[in-house]
Short mmCIF file of C-alpha atoms and ligand atoms in Angstrom, two decimals:
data_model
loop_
_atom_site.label_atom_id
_atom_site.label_comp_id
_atom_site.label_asym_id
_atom_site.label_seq_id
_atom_site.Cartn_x
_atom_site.Cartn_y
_atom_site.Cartn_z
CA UNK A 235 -14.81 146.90 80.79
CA UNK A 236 -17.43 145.03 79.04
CA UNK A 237 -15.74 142.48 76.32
CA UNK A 238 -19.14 141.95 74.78
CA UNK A 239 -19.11 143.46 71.15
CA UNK A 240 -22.73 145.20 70.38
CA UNK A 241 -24.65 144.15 67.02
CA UNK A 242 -23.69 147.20 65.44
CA UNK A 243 -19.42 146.28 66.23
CA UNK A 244 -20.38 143.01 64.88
CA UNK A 245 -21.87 144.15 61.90
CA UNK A 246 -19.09 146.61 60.78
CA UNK A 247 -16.18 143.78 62.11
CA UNK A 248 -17.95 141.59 59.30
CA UNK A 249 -18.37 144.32 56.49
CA UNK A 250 -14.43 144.61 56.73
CA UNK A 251 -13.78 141.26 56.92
CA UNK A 252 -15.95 140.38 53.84
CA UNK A 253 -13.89 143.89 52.09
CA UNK A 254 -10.46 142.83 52.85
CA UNK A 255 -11.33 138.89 51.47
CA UNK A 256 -13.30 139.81 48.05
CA UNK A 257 -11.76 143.15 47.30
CA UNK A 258 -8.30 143.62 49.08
CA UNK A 259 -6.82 140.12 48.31
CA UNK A 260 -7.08 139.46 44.86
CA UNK A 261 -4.52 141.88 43.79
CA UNK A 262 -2.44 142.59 47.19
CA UNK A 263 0.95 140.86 46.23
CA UNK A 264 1.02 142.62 42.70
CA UNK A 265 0.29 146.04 44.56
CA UNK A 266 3.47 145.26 47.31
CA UNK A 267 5.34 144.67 44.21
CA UNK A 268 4.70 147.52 42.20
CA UNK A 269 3.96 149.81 44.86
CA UNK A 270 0.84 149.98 43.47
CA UNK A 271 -1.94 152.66 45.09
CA UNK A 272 -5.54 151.41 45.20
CA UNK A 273 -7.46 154.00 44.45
CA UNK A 274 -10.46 152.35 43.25
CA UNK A 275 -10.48 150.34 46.56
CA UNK A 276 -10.50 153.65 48.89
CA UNK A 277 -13.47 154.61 46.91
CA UNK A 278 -14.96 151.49 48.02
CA UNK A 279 -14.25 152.06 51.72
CA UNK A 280 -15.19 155.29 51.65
CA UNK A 281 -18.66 154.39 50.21
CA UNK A 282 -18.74 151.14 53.24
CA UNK A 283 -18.47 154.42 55.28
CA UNK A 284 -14.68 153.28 56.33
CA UNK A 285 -13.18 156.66 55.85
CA UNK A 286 -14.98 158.37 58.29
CA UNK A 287 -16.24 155.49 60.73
CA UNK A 288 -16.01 157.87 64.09
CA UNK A 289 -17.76 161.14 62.63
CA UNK A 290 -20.83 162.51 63.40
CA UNK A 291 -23.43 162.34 60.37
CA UNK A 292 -24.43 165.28 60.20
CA UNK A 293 -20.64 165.82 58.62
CA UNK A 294 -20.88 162.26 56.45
CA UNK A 295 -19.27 160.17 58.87
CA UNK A 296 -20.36 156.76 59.92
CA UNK A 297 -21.65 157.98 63.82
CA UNK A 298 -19.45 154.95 64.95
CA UNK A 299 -17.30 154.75 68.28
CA UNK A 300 -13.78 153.85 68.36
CA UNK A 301 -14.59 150.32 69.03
CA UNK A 302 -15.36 150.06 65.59
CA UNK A 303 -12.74 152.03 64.01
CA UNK A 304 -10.82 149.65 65.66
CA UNK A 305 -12.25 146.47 64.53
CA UNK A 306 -12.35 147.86 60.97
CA UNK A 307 -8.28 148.46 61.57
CA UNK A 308 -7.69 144.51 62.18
CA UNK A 309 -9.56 143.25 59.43
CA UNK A 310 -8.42 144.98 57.11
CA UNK A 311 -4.75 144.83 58.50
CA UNK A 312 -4.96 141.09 58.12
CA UNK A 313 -4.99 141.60 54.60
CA UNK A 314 -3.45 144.47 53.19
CA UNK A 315 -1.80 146.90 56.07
CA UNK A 316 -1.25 149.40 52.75
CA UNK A 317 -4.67 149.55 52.51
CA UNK A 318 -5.55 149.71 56.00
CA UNK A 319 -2.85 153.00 56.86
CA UNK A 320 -5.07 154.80 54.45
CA UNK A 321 -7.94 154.55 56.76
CA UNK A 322 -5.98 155.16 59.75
CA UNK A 323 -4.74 158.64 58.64
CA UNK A 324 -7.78 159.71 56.99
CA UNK A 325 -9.68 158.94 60.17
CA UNK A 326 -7.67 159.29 63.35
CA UNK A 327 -5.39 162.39 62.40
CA UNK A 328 -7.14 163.81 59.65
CA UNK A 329 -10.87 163.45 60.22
CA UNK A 330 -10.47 163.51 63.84
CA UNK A 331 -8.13 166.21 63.76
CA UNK A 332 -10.29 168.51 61.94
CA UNK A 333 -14.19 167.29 64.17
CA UNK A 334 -12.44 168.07 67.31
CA UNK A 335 -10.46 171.17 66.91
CA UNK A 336 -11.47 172.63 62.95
CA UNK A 337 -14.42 175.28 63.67
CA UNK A 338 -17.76 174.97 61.98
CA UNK A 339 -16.60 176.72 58.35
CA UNK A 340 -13.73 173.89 58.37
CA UNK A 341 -15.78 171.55 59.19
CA UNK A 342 -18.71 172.18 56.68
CA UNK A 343 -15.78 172.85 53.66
CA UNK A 344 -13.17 169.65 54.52
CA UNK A 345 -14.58 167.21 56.46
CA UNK A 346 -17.86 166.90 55.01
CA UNK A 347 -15.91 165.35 52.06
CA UNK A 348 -12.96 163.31 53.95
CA UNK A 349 -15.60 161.52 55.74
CA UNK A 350 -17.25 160.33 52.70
CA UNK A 351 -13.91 159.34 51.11
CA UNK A 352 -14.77 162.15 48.15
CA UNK A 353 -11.48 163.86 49.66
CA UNK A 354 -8.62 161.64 50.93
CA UNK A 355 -6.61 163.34 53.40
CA UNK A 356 -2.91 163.77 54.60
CA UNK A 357 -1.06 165.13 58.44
CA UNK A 358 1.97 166.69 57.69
CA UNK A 359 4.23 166.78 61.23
CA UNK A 360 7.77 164.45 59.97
CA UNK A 361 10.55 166.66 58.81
CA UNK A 362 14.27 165.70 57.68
CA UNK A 363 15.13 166.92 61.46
CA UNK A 364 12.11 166.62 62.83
CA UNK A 365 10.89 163.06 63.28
CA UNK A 366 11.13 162.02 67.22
CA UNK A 367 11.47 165.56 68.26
CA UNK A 368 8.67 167.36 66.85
CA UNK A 369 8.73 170.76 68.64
CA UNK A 370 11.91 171.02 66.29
CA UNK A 371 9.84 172.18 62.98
CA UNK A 372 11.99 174.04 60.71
CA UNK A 373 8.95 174.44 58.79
CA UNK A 374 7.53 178.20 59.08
CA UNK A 375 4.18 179.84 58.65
CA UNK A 376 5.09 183.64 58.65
CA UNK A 377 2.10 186.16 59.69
CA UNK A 378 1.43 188.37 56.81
CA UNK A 379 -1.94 190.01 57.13
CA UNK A 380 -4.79 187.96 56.17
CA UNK A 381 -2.51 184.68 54.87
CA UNK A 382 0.53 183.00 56.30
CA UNK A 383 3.43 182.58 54.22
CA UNK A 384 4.88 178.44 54.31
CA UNK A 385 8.06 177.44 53.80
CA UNK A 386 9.54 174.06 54.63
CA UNK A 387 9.91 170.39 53.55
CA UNK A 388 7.60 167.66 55.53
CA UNK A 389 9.18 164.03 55.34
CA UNK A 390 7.53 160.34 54.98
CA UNK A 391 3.89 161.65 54.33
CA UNK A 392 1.44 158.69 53.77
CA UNK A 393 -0.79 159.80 51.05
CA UNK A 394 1.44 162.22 50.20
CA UNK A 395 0.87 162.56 46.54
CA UNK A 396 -3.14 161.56 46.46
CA UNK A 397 -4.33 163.73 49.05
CA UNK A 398 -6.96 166.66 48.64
CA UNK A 399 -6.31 167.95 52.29
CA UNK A 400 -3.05 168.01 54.24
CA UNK A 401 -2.52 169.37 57.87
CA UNK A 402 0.72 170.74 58.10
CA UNK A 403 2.54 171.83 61.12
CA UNK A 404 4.51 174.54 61.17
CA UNK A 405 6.48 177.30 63.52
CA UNK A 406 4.95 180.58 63.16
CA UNK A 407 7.35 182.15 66.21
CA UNK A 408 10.09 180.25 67.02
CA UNK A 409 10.82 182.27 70.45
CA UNK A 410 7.92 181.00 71.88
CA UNK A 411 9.19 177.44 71.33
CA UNK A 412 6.41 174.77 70.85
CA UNK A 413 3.76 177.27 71.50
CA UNK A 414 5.03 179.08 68.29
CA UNK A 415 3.48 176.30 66.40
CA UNK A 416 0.37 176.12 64.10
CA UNK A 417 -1.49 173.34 62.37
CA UNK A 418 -2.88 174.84 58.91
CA UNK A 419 -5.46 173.24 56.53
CA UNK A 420 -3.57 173.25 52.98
CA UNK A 421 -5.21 172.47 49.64
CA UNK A 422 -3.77 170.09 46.68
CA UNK A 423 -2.51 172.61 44.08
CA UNK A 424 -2.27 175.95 46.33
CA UNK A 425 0.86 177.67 44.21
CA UNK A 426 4.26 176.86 45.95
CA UNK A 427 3.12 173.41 46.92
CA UNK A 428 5.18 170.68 45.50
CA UNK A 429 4.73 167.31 45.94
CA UNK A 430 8.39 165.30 45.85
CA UNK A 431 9.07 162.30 44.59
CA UNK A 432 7.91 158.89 46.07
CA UNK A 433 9.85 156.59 48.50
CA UNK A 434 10.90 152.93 47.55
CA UNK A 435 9.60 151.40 50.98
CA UNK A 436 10.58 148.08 52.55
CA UNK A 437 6.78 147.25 53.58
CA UNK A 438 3.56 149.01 53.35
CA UNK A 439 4.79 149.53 49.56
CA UNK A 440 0.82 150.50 48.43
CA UNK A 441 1.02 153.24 50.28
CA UNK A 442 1.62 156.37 49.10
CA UNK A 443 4.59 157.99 50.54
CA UNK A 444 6.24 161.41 49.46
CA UNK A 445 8.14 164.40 50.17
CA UNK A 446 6.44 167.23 50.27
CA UNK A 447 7.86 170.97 49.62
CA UNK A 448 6.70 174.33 50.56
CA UNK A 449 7.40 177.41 48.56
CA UNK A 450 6.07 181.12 49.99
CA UNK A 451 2.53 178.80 49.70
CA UNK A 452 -0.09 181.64 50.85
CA UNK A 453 -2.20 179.86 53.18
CA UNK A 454 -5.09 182.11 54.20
CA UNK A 455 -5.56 182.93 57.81
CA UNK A 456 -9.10 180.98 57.82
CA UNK A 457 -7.26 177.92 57.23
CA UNK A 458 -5.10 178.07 60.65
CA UNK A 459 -7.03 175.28 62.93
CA UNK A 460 -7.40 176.32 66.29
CA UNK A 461 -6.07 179.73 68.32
CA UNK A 462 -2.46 181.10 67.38
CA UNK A 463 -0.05 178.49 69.00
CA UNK A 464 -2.31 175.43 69.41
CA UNK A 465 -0.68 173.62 66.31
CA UNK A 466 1.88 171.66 68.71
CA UNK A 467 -0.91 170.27 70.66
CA UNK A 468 -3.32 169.85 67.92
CA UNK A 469 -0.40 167.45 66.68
CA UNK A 470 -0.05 165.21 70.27
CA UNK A 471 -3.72 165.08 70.99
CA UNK A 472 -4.17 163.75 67.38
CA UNK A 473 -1.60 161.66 67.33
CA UNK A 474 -2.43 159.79 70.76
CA UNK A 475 -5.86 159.23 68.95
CA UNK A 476 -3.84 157.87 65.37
CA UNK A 477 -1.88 155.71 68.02
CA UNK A 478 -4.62 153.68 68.33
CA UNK A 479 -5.40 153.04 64.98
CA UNK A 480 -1.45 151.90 64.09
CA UNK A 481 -1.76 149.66 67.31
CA UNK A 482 -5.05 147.94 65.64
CA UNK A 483 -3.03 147.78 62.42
CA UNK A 484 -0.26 145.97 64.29
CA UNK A 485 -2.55 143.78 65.85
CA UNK A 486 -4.34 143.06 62.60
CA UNK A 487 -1.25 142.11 61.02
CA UNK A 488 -0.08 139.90 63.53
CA UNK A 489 -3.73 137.84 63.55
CA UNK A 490 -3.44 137.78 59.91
CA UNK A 491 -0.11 136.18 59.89
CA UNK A 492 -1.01 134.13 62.71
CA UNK A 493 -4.38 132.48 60.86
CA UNK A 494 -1.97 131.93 57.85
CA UNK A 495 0.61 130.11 59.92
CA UNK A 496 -2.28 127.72 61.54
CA UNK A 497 -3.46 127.52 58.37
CA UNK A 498 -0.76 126.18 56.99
CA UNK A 499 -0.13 123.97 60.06
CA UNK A 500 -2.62 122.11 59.88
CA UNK A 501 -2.14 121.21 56.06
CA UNK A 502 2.29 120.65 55.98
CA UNK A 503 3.13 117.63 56.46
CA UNK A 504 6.88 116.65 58.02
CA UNK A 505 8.02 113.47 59.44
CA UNK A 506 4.69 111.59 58.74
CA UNK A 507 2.23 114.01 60.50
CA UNK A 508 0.79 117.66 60.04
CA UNK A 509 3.75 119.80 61.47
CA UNK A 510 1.55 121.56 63.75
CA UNK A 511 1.32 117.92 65.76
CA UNK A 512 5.11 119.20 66.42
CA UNK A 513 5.71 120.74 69.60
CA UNK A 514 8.38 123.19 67.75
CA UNK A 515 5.32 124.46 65.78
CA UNK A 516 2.19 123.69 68.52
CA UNK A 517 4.16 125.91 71.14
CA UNK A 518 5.06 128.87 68.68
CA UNK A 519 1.18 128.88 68.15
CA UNK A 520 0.37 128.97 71.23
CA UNK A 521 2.91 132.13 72.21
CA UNK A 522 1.57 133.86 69.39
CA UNK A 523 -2.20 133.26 69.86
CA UNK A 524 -1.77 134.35 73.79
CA UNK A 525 0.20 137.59 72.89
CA UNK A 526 -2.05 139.10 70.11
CA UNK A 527 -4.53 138.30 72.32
CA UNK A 528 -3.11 140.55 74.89
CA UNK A 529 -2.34 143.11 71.92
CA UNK A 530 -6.07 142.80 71.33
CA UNK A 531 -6.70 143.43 75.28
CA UNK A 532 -4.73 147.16 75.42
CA UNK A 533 -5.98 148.02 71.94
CA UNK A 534 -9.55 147.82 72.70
CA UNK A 535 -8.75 149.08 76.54
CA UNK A 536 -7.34 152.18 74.18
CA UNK A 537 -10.20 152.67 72.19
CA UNK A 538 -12.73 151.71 75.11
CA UNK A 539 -10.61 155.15 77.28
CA UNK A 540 -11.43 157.38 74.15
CA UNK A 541 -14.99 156.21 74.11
CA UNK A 542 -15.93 157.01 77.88
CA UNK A 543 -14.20 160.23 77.35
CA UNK A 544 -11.17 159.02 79.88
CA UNK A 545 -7.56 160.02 78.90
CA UNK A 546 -6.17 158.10 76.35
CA UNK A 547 -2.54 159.16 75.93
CA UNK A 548 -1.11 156.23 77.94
CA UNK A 549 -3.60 154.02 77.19
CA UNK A 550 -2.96 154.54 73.31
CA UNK A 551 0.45 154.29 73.73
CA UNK A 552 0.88 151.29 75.54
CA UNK A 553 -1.53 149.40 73.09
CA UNK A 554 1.20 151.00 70.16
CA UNK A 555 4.09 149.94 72.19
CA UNK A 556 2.86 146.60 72.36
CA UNK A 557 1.00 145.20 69.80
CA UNK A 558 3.66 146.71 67.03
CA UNK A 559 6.16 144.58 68.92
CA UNK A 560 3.94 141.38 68.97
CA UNK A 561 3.34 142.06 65.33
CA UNK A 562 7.38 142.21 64.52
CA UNK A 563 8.33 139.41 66.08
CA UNK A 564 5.39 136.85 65.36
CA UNK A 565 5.06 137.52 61.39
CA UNK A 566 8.62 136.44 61.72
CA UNK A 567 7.35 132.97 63.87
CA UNK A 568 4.34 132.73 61.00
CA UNK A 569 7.26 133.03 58.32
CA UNK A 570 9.34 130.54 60.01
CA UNK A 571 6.68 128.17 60.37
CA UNK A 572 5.81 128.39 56.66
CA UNK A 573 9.55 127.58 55.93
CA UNK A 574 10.93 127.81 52.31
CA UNK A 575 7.43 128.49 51.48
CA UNK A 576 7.41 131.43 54.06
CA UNK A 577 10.03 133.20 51.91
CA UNK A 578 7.76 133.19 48.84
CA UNK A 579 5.52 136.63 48.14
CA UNK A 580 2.16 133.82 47.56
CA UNK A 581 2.18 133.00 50.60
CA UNK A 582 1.58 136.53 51.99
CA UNK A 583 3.53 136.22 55.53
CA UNK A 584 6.76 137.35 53.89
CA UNK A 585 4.99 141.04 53.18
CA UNK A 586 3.04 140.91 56.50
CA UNK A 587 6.82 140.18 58.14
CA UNK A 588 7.83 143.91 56.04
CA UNK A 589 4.34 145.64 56.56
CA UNK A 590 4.68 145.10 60.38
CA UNK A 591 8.14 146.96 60.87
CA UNK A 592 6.32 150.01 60.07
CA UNK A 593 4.22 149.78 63.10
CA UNK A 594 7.45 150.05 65.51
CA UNK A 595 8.22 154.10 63.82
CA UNK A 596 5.39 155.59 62.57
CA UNK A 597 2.97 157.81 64.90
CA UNK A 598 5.91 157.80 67.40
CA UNK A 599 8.51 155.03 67.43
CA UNK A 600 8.63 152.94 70.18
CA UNK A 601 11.14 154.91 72.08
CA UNK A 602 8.63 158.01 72.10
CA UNK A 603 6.12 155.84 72.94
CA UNK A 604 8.02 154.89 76.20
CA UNK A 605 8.69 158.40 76.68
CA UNK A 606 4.67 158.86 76.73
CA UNK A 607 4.25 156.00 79.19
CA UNK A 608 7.14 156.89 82.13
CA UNK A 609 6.16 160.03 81.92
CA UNK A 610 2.50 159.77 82.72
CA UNK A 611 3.45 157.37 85.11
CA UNK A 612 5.81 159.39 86.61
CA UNK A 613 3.59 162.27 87.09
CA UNK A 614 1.32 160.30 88.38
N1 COS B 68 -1.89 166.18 74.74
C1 COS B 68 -1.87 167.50 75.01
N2 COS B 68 -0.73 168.19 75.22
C2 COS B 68 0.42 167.52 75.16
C3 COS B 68 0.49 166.14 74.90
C4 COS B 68 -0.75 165.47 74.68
N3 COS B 68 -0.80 164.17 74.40
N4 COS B 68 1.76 165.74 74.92
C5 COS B 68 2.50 166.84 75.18
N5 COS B 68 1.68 167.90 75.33
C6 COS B 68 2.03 169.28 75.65
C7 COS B 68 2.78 169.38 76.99
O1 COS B 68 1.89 169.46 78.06
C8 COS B 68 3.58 170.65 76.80
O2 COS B 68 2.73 171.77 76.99
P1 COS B 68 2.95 172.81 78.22
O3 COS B 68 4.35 173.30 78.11
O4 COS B 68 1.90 173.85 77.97
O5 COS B 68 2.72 171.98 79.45
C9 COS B 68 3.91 170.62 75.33
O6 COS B 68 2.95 169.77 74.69
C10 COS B 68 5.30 170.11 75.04
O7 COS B 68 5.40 168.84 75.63
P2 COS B 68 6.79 168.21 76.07
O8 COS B 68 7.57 169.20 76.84
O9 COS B 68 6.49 166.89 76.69
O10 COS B 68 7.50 168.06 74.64
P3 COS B 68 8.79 167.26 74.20
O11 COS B 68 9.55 168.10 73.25
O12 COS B 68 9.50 166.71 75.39
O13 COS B 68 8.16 166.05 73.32
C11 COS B 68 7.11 163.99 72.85
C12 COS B 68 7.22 165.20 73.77
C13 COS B 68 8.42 163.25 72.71
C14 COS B 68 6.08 163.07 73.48
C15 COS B 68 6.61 164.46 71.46
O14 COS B 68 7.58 165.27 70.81
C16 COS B 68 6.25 163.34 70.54
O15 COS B 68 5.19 162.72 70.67
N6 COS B 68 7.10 163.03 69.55
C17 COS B 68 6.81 162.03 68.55
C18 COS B 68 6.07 162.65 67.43
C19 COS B 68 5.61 161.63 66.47
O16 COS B 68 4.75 160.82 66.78
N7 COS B 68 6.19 161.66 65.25
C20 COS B 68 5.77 160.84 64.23
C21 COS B 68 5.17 161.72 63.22
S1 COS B 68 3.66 161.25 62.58
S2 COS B 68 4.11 159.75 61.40
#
């Protein structure tokens, strides 16, 4: 691997950075608190090109390599990881989803407008039963001539109630197990399609969450991605690629909590010097500099595997695995070094601390994602 980042990474790295500072901060805590969806702001990224950084041009995407999808990821995650799980599923399950495996028509109707951010997008696996064990969809697509017929309920959906686009999964023929399974393109306002009410979340709390319902929703034929029975592995190979994204999102909010705590280090005074003179507080910063930069190390090895065309399914999951954990426990070090002060929404490490819990369930908890690992390794 080459660590050297190219002008064009640097470039990008800095657009977000400069984003998530003027236009993310200002209003991030009110947002957490009222659970508040920034719409204007995913305009914005979608006109910095942040919507559809990895797609080719000639559908509106940015032409950019995963690299810099995920540089984009940390920046933004240092700020506002609400903001920055947006980008993740528009790009990596939605966008990608659709460039790899959506045929030409698809492509031409849907992605030419997620990539632009004119369409915001939504990947519909989760059910009530059907987290973990996703060959279990109770959701079904019935044949019927030229349209399916979908019926179901999809759990947990990030931009559940804002989307234009949603990929759902679904079992068309459950005797044929997970090769039963489609992946359809579904519209906002098809009839039958319901969107539930929204979740009260413990972090991420910008993010728009929902319950979605499915009610004999015609969806024609056309809008199947992929042949009969490729829905269940439309789903993994997507998700391995979304893996990488959540793992930059971890890492992102781990850095960002980790520049706050040295921040505030170097200013806090206790027993007559700045407390990060205290070895407490020097050695916490050193564990937590040396570990995201580790996290940093398997996220871009990740996203390095996807750009040479290598196999990323291990790769993506290790980098998920462990930067999610580094995030978890060292927004809890950054809140602990803030003290009281820690516990106080202003000083932002309390909601990185609930924003980073995420990280360890969505796109495969970390149990699946050690399922992933041995098992690669064991076939090996
Ligand atoms: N790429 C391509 N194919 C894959 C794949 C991948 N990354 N992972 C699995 N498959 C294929 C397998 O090869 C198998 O196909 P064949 O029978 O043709 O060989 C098929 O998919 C079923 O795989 P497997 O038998 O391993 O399925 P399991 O039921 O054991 O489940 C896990 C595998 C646990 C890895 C899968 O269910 C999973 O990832 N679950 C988590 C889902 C998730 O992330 N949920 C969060 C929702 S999004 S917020």
């Amino acid at each position: 691997m080459d660590f050297s980042l190219t002008e064009e990474h640097i470039m990008i790295r800095d657009a977000a950075r400069d984003f998530a500072r003027t236009e993310l901060l200002p209003g991030v805590i009110e947002r957490d608190e009222k659970q508040h969806f920034p719409a204007e702001l995913v305009k914005k990224m979608g006109d910095l090109g942040f919507l559809g950084i990895m797609v080719d041009p000639k559908y509106g995407g940015s032409g950019m390599d995963a690299i810099s999808y995920v540089l984009v990821m940390e920046e933004l995650s240092k700020i506002d990881a609400s903001a920055s799980v947006i980008v993740s599923v528009n790009n990596s399950l939605v966008c990608y989803g659709l460039e790899a495996y959506g045929n030409e028509e698809q492509k031409q109707k849907y992605l030419t407008k997620l990539a632009t951010g004119e369409f915001v997008g939504a990947f519909c696996l989760s059910e009530p039963e059907a987290g973990s064990d996703a060959t279990s969809q109770a959701t079904t697509a019935i044949d019927n001539g030229d349209h399916y017929v979908l019926n179901g309920t999809k759990n947990w959906i990030t931009n559940g109630g804002r989307s234009d686009v949603y990929l759902v999964i679904a079992q068309t023929d459950r005797s044929k197990g997970h090769r039963g399974i489609n992946a359809f393109i579904v519209e906002k306002g098809m009839p039958g399609f319901e969107i539930g009410p929204k979740e009260d979340k413990l972090g991420i709390r910008g993010s728009d969450t929902h319950t979605l319902q499915f009610n004999d929703v015609k969806v024609p034929k056309e809008n199947r991605i992929g042949e009969d029975g490729f829905g269940f592995k439309f789903a993994m190979k997507t998700l391995s690629g979304g893996r990488i994204g959540i793992a930059a999102q971890a890492l992102g909010i781990a850095s960002g909590a980790y520049e706050l705590a040295l921040k505030y280090s170097k200013e806090r005074k206790a027993f007559g010097t700045e407390i990060c003179n205290h070895q407490a507080i020097a050695f916490k910063l050193a564990d937590m500099y040396t570990e995201i930069d580790a996290a940093r190390h398997l996220v871009m090895k990740a996203a390095w595997d996807k750009d040479q065309g290598n196999n990323y399914d291990r790769s993506s999951a290790m980098a998920k695995l462990y930067a999610s954990k580094v995030a978890m426990e060292h927004t809890v070090e950054a809140v602990q070094i803030h003290g009281g002060n820690g516990f106080v929404k202003e000083y932002h490490v309390e909601r990185l601390m609930r924003d980073a819990k995420i990280t360890q369930i969505y796109e495969g908890t970390s149990e699946i994602q050690k399922i992933v690992i041995s098992r690669s390794l064991i076939k090996e």
